[in-house]
PDB file of N, CA, C and O in Angstrom:
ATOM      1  N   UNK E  18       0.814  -1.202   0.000  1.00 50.00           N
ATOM      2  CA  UNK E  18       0.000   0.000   0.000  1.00 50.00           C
ATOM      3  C   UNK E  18       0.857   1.265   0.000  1.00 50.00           C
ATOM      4  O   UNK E  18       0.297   2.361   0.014  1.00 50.00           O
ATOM      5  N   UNK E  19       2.398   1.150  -0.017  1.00 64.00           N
ATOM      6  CA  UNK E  19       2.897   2.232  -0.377  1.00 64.00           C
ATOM      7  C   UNK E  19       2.683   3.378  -1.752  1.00 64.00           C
ATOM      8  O   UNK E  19       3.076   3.054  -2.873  1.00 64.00           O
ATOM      9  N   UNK E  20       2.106   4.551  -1.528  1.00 72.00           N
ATOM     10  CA  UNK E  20       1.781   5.833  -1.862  1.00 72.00           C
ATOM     11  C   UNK E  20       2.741   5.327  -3.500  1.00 72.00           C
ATOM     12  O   UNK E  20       2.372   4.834  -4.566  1.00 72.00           O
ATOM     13  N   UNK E  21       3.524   5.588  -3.176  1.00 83.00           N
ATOM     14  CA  UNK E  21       4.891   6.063  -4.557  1.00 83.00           C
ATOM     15  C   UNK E  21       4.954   4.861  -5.405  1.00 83.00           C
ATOM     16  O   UNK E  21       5.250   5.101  -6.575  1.00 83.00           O
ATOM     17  N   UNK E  22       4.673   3.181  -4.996  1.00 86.00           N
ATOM     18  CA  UNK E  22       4.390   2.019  -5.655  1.00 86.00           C
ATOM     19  C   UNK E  22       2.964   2.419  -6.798  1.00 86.00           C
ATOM     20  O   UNK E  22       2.742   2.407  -8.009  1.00 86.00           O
ATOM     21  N   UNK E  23       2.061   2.839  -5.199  1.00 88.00           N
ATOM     22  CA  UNK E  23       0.822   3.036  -5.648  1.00 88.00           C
ATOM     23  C   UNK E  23       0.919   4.168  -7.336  1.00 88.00           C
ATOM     24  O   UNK E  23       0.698   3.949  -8.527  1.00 88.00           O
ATOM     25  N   UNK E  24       1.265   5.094  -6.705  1.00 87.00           N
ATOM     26  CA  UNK E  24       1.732   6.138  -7.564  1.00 87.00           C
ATOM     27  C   UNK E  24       1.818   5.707  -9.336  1.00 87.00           C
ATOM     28  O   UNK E  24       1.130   5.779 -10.355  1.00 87.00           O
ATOM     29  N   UNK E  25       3.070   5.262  -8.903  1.00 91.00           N
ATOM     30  CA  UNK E  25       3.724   4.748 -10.708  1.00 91.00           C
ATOM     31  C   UNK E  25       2.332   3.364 -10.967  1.00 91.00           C
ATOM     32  O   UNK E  25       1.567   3.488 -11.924  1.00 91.00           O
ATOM     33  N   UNK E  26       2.236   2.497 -10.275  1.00 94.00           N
ATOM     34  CA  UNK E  26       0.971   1.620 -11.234  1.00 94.00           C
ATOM     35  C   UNK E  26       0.283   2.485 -11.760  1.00 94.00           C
ATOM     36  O   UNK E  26       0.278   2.673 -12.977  1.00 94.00           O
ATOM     37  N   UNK E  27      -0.607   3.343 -10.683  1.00 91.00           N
ATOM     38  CA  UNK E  27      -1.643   3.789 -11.360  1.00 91.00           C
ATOM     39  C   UNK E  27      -1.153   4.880 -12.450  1.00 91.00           C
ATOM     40  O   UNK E  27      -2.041   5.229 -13.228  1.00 91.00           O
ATOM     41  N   UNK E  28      -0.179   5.336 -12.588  1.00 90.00           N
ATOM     42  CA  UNK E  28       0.455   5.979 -13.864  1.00 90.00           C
ATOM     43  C   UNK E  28       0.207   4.716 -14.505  1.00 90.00           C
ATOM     44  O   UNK E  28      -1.003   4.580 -14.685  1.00 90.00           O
ATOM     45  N   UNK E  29       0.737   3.946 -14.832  1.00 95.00           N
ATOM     46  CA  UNK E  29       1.159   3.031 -16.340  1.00 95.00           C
ATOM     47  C   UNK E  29      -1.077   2.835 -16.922  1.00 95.00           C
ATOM     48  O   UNK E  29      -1.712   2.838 -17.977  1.00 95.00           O
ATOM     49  N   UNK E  30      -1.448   2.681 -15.167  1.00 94.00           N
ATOM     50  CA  UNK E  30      -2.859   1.537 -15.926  1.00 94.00           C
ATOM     51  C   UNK E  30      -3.729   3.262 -16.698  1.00 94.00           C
ATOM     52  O   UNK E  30      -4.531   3.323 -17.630  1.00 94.00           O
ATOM     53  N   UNK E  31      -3.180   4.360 -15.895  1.00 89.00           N
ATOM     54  CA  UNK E  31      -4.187   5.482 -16.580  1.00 89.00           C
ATOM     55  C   UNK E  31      -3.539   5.613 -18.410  1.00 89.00           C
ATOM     56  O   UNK E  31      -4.266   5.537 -19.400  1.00 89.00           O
ATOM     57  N   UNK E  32      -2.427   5.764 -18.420  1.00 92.00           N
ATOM     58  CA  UNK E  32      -1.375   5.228 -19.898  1.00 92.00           C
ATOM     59  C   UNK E  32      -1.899   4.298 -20.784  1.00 92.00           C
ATOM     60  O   UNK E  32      -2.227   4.453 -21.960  1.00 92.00           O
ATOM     61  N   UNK E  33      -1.943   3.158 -19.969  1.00 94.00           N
ATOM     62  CA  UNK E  33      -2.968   2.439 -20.960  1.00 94.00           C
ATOM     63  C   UNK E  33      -4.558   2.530 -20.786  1.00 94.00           C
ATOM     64  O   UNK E  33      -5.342   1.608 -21.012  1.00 94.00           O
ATOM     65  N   UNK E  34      -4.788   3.443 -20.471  1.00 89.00           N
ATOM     66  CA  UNK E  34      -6.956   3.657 -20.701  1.00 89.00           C
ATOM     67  C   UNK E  34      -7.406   2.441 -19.790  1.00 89.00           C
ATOM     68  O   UNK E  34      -8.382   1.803 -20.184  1.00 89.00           O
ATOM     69  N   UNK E  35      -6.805   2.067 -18.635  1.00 92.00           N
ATOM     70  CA  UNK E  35      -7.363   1.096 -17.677  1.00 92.00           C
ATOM     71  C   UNK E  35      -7.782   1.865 -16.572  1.00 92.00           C
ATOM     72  O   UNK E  35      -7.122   1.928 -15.535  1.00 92.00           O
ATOM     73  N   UNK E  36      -9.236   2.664 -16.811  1.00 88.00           N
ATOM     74  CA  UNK E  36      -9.899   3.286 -15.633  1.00 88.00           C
ATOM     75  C   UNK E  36     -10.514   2.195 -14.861  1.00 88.00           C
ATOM     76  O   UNK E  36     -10.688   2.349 -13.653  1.00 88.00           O
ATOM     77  N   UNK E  37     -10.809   1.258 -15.369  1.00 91.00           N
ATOM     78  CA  UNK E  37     -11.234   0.390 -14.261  1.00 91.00           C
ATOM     79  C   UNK E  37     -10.444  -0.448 -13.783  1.00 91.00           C
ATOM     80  O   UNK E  37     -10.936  -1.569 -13.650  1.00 91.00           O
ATOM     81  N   UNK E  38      -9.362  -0.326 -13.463  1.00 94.00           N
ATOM     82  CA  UNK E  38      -8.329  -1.234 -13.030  1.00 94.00           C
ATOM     83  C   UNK E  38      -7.547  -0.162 -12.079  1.00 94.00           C
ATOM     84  O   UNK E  38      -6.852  -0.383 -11.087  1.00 94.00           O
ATOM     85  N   UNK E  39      -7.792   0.727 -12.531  1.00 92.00           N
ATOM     86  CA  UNK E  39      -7.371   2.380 -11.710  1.00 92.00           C
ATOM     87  C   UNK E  39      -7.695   2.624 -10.501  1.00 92.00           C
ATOM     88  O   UNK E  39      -7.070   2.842  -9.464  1.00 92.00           O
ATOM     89  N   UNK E  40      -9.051   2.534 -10.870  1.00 90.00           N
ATOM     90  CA  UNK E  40     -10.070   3.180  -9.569  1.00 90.00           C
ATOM     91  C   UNK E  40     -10.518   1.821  -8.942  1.00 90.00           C
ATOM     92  O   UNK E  40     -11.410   2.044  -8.123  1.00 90.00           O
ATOM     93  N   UNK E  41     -10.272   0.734  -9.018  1.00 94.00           N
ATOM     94  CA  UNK E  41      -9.866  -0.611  -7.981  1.00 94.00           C
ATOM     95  C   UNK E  41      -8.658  -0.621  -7.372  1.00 94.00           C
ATOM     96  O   UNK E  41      -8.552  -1.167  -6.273  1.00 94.00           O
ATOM     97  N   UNK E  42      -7.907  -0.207  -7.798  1.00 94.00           N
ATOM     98  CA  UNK E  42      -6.532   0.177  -7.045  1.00 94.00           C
ATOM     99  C   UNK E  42      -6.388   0.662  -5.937  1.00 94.00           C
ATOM    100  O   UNK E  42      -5.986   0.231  -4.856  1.00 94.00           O
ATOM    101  N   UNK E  43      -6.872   1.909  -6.420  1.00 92.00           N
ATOM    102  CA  UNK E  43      -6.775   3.165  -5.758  1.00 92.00           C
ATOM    103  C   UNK E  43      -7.918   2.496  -4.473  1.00 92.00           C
ATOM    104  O   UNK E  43      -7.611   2.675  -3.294  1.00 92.00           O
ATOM    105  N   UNK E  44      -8.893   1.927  -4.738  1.00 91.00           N
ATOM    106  CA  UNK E  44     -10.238   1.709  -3.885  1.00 91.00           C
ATOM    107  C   UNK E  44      -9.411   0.715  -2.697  1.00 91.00           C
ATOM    108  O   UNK E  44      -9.475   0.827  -1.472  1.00 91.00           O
ATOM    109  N   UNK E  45      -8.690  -0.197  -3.438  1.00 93.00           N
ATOM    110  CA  UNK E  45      -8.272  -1.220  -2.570  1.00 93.00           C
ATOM    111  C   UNK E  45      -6.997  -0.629  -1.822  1.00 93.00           C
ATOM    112  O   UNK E  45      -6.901  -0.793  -0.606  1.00 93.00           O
ATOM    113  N   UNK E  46      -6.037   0.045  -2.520  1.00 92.00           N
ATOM    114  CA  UNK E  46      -4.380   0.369  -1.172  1.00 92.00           C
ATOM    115  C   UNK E  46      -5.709   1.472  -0.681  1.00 92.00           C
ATOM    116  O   UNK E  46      -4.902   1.847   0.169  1.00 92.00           O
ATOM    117  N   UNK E  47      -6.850   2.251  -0.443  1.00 90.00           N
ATOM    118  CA  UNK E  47      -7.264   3.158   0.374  1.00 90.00           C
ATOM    119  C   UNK E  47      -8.020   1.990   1.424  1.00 90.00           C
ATOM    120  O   UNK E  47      -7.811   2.102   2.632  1.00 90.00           O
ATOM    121  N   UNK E  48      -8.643   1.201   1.065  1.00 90.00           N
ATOM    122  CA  UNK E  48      -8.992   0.016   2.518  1.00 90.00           C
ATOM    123  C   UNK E  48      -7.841  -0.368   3.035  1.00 90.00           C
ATOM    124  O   UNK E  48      -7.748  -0.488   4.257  1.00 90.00           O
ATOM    125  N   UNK E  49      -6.669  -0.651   2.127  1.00 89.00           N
ATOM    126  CA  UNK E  49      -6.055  -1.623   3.222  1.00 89.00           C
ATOM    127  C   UNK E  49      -5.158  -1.056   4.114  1.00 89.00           C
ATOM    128  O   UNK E  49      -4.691  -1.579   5.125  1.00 89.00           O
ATOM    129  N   UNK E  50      -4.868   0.489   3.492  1.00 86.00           N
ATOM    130  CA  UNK E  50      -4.500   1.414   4.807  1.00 86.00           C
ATOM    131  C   UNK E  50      -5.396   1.652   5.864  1.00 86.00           C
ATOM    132  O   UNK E  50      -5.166   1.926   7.042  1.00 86.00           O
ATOM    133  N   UNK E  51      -6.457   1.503   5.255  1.00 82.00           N
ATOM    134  CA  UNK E  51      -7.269   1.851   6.610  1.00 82.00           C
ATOM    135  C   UNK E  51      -7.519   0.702   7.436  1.00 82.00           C
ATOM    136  O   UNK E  51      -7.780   1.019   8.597  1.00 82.00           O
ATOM    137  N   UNK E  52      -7.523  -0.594   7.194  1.00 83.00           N
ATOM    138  CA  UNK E  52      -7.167  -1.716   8.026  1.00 83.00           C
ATOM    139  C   UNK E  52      -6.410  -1.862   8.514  1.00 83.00           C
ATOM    140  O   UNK E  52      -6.668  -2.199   9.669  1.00 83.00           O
ATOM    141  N   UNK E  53      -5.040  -1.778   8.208  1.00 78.00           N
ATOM    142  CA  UNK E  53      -3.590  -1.303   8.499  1.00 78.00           C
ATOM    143  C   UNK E  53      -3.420  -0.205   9.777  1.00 78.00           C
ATOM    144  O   UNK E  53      -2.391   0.042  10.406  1.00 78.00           O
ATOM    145  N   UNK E  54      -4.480   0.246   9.912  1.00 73.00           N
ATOM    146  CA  UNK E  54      -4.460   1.383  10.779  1.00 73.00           C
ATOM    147  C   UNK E  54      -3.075   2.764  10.145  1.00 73.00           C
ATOM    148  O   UNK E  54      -2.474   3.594  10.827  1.00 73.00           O
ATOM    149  N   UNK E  55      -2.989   2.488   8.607  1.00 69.00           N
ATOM    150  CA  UNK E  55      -2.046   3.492   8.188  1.00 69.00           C
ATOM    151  C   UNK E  55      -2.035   5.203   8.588  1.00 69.00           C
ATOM    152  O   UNK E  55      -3.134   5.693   8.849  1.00 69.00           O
ATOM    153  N   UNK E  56      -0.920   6.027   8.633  1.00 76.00           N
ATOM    154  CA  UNK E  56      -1.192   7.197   8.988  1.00 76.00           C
ATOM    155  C   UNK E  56      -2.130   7.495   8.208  1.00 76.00           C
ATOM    156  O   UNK E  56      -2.277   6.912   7.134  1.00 76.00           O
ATOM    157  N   UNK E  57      -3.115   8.692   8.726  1.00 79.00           N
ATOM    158  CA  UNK E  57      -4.142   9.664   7.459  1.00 79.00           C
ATOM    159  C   UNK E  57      -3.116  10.066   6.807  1.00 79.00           C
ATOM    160  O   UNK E  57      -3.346   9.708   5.652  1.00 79.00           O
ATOM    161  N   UNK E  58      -1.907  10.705   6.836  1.00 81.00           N
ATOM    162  CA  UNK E  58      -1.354  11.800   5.291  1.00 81.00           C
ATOM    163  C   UNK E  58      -1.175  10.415   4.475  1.00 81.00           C
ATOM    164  O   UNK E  58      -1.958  10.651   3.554  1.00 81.00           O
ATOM    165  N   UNK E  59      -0.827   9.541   4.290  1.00 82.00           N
ATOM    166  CA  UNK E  59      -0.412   8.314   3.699  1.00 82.00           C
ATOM    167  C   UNK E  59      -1.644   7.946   3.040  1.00 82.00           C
ATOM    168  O   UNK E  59      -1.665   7.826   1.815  1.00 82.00           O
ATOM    169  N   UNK E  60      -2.876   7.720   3.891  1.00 86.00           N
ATOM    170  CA  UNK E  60      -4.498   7.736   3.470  1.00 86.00           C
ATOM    171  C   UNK E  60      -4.821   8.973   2.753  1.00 86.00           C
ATOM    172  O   UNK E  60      -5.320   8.834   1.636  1.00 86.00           O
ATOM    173  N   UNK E  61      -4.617  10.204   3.214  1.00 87.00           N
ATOM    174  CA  UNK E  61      -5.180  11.712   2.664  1.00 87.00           C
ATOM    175  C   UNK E  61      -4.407  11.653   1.089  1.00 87.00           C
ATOM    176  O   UNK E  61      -4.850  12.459   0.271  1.00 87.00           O
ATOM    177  N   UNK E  62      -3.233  10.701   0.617  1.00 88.00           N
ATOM    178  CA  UNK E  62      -2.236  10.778  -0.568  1.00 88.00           C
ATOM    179  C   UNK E  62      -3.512   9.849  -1.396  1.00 88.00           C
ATOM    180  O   UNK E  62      -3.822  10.236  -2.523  1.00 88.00           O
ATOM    181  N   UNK E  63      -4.075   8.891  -0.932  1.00 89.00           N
ATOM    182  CA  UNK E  63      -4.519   7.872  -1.623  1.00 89.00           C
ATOM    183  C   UNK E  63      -6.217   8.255  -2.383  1.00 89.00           C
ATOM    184  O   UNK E  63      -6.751   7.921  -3.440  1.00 89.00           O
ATOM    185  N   UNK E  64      -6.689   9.196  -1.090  1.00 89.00           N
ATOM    186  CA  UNK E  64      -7.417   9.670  -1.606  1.00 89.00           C
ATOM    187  C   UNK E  64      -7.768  11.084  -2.442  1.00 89.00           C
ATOM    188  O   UNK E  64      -8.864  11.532  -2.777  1.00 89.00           O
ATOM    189  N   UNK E  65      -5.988  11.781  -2.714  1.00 89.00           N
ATOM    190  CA  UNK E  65      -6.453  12.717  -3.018  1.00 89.00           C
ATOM    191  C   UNK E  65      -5.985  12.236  -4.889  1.00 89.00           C
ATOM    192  O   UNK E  65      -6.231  12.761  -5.975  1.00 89.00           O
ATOM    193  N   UNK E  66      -5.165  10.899  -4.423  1.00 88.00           N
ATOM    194  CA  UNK E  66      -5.051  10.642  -5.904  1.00 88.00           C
ATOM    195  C   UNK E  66      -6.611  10.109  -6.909  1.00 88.00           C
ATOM    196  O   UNK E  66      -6.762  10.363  -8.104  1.00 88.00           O
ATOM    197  N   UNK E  67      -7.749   9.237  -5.909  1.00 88.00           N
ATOM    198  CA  UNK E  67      -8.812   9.116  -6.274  1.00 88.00           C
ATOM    199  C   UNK E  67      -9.397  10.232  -6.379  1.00 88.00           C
ATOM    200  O   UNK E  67     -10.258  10.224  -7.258  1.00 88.00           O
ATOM    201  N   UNK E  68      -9.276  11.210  -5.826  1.00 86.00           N
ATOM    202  CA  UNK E  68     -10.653  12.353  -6.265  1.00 86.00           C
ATOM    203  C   UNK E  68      -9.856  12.643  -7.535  1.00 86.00           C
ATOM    204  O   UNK E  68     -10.240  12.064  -8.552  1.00 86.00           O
ATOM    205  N   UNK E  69      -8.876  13.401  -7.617  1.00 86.00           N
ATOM    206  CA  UNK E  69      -8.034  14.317  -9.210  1.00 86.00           C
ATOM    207  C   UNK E  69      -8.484  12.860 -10.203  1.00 86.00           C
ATOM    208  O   UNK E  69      -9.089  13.159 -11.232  1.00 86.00           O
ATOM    209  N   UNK E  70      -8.298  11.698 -10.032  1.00 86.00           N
ATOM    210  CA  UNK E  70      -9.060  10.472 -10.913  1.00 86.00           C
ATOM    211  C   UNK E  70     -10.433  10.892 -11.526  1.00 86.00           C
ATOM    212  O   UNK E  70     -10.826  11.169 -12.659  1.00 86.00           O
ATOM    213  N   UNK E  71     -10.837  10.840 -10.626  1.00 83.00           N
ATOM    214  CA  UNK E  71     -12.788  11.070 -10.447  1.00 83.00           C
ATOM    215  C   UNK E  71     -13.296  12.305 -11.107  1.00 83.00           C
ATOM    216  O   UNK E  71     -14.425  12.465 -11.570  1.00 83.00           O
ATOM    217  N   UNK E  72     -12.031  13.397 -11.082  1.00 83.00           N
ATOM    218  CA  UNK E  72     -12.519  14.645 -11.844  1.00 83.00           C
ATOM    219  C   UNK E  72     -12.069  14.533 -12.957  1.00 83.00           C
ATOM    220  O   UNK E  72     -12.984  14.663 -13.770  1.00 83.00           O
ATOM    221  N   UNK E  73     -11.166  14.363 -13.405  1.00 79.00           N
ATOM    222  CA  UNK E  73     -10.983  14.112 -14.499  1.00 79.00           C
ATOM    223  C   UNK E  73     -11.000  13.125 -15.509  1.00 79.00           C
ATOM    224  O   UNK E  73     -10.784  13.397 -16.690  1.00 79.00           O
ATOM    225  N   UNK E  74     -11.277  11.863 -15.046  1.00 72.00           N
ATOM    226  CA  UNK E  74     -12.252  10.766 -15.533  1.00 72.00           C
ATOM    227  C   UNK E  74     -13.216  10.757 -16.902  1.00 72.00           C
ATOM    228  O   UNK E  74     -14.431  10.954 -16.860  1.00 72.00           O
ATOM    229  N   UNK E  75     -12.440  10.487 -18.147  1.00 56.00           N
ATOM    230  CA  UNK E  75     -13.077  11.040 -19.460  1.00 56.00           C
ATOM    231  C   UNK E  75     -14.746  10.220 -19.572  1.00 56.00           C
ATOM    232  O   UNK E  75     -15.759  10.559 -20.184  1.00 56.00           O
ATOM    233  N   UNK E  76     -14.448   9.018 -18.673  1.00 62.00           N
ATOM    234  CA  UNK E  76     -15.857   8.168 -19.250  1.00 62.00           C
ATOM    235  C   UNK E  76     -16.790   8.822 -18.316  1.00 62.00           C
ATOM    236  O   UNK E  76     -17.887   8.691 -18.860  1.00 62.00           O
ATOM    237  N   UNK E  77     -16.968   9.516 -17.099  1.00 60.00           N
ATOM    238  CA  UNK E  77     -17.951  10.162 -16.197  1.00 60.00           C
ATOM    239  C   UNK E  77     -17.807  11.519 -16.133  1.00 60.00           C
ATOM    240  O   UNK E  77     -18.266  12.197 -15.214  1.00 60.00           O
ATOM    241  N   UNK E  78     -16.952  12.118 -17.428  1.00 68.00           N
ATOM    242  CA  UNK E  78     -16.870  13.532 -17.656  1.00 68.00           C
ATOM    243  C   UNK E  78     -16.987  14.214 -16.527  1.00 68.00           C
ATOM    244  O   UNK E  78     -17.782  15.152 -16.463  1.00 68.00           O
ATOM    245  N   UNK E  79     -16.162  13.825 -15.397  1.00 66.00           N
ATOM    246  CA  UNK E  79     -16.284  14.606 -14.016  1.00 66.00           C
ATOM    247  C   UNK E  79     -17.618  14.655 -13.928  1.00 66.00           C
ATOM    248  O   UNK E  79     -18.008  15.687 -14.474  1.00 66.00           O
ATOM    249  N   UNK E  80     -18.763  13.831 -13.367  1.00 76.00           N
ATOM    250  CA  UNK E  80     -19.950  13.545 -13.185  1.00 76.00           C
ATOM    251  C   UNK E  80     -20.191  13.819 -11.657  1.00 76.00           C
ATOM    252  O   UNK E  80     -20.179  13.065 -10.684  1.00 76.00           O
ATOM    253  N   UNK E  81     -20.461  15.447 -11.823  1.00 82.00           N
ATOM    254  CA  UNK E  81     -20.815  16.047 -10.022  1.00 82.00           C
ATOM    255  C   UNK E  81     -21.401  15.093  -8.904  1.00 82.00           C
ATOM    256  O   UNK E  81     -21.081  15.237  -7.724  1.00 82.00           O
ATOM    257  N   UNK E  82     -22.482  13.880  -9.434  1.00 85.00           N
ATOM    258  CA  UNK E  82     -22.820  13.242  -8.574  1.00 85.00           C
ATOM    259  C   UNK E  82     -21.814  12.222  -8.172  1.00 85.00           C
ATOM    260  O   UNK E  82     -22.046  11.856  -7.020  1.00 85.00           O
ATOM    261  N   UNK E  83     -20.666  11.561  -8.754  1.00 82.00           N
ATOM    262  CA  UNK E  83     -20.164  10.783  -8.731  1.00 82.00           C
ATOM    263  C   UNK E  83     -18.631  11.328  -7.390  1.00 82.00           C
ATOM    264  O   UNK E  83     -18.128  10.667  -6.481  1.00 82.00           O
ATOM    265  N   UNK E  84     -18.342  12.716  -7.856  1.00 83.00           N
ATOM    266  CA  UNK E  84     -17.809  13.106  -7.327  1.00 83.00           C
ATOM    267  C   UNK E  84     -18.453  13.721  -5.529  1.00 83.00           C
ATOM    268  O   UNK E  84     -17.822  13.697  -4.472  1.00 83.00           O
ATOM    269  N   UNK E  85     -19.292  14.011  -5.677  1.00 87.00           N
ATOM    270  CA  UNK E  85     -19.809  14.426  -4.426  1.00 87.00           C
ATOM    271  C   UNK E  85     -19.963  12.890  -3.519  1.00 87.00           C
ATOM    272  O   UNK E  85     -20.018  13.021  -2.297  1.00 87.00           O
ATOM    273  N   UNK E  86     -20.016  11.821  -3.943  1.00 89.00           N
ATOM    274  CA  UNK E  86     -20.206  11.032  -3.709  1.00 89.00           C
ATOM    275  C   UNK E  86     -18.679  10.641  -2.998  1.00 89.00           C
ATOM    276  O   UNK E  86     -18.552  10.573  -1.775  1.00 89.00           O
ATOM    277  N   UNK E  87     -18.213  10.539  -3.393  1.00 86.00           N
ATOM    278  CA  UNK E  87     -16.958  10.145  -3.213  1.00 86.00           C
ATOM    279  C   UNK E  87     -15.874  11.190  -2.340  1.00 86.00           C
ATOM    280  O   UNK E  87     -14.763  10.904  -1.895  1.00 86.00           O
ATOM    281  N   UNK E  88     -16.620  12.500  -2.267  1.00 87.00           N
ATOM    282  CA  UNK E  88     -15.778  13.279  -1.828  1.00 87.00           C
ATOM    283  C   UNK E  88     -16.485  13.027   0.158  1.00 87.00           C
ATOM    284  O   UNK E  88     -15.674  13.118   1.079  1.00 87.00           O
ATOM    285  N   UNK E  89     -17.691  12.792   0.390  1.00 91.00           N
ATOM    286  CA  UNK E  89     -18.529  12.459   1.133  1.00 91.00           C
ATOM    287  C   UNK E  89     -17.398  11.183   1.710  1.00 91.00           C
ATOM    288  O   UNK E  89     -16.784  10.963   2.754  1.00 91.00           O
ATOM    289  N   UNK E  90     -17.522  10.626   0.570  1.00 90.00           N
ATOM    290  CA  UNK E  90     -16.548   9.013   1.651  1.00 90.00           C
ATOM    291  C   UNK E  90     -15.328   9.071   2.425  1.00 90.00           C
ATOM    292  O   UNK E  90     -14.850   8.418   3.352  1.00 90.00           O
ATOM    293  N   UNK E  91     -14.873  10.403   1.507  1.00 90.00           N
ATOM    294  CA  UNK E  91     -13.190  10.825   1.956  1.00 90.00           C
ATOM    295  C   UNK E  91     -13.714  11.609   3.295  1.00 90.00           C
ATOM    296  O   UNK E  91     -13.170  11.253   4.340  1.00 90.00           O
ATOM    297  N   UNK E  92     -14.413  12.331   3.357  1.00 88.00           N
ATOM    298  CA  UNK E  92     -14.616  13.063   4.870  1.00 88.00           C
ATOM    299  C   UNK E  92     -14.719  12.288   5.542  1.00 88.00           C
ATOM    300  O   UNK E  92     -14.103  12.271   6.608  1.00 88.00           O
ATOM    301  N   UNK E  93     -15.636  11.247   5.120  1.00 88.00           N
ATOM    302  CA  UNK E  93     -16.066   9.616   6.602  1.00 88.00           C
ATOM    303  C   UNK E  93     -14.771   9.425   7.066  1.00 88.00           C
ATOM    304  O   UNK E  93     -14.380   9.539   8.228  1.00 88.00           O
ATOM    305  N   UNK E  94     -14.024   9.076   5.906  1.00 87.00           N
ATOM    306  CA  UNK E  94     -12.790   8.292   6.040  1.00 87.00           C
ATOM    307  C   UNK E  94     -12.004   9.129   7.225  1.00 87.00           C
ATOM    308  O   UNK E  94     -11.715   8.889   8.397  1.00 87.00           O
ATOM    309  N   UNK E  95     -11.765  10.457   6.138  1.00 85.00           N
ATOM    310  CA  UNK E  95     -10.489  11.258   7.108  1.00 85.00           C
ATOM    311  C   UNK E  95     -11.132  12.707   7.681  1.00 85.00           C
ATOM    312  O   UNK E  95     -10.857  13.831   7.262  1.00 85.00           O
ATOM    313  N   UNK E  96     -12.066  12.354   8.756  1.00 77.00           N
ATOM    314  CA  UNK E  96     -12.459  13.860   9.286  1.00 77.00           C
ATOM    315  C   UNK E  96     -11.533  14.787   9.137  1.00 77.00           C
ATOM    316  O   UNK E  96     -10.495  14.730   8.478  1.00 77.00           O
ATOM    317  N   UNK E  97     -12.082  15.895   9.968  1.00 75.00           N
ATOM    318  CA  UNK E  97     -11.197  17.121   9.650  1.00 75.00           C
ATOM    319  C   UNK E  97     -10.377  17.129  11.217  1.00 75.00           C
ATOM    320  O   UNK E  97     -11.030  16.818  12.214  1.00 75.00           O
ATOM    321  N   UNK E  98      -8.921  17.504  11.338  1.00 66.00           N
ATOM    322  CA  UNK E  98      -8.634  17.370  12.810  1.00 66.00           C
ATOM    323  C   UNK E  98      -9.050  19.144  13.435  1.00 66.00           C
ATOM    324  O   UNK E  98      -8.926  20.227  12.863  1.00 66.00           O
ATOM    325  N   UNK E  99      -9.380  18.921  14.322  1.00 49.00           N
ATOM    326  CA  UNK E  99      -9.989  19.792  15.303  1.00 49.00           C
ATOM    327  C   UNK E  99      -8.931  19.705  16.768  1.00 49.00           C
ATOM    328  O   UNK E  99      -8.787  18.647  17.380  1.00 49.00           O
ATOM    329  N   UNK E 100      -8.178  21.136  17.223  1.00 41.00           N
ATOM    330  CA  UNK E 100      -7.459  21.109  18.300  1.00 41.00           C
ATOM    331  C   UNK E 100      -8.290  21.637  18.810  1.00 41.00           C
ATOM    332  O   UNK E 100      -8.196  21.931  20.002  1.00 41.00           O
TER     333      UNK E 100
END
């Protein structure tokens, strides 16, 4: 679930037009950090590589519902910290 592994795959599978092999990726190292009990910035990397995905995503033409959707999961995921 390292970020920078993560990183370069999902470079090559977006290279070759593998959005759905992309955004399973990305779906799966973001669970298994969070099972992992991984830091959030390590989690906050994983998901900020899924949202810039999600917006720019040629087959859901950045599809506001799809994105609000997803941006909703990232808050569940990683509240906001509050001192």
């Amino acid at each position: 679930t390292c970020p920078s592994y993560i990183q370069a795959y999902s470079q090559l599978l977006l290279e070759r037009g593998d959005d759905d092999n992309m955004r399973s990726l990305l779906e799966r190292a973001i669970a298994a950090c969070q099972q992992e009990g991984k830091s959030r910035n390590r989690q906050r990397l994983l998901w900020d590589m899924l949202f810039e995905f999600e917006c720019n995503d040629a087959q859901t033409f950045g599809d506001p519902k799809i994105i609000r959707s997803m941006e909703a999961r990232r808050c569940r995921a990683l509240p906001p910290d509050y001192d």
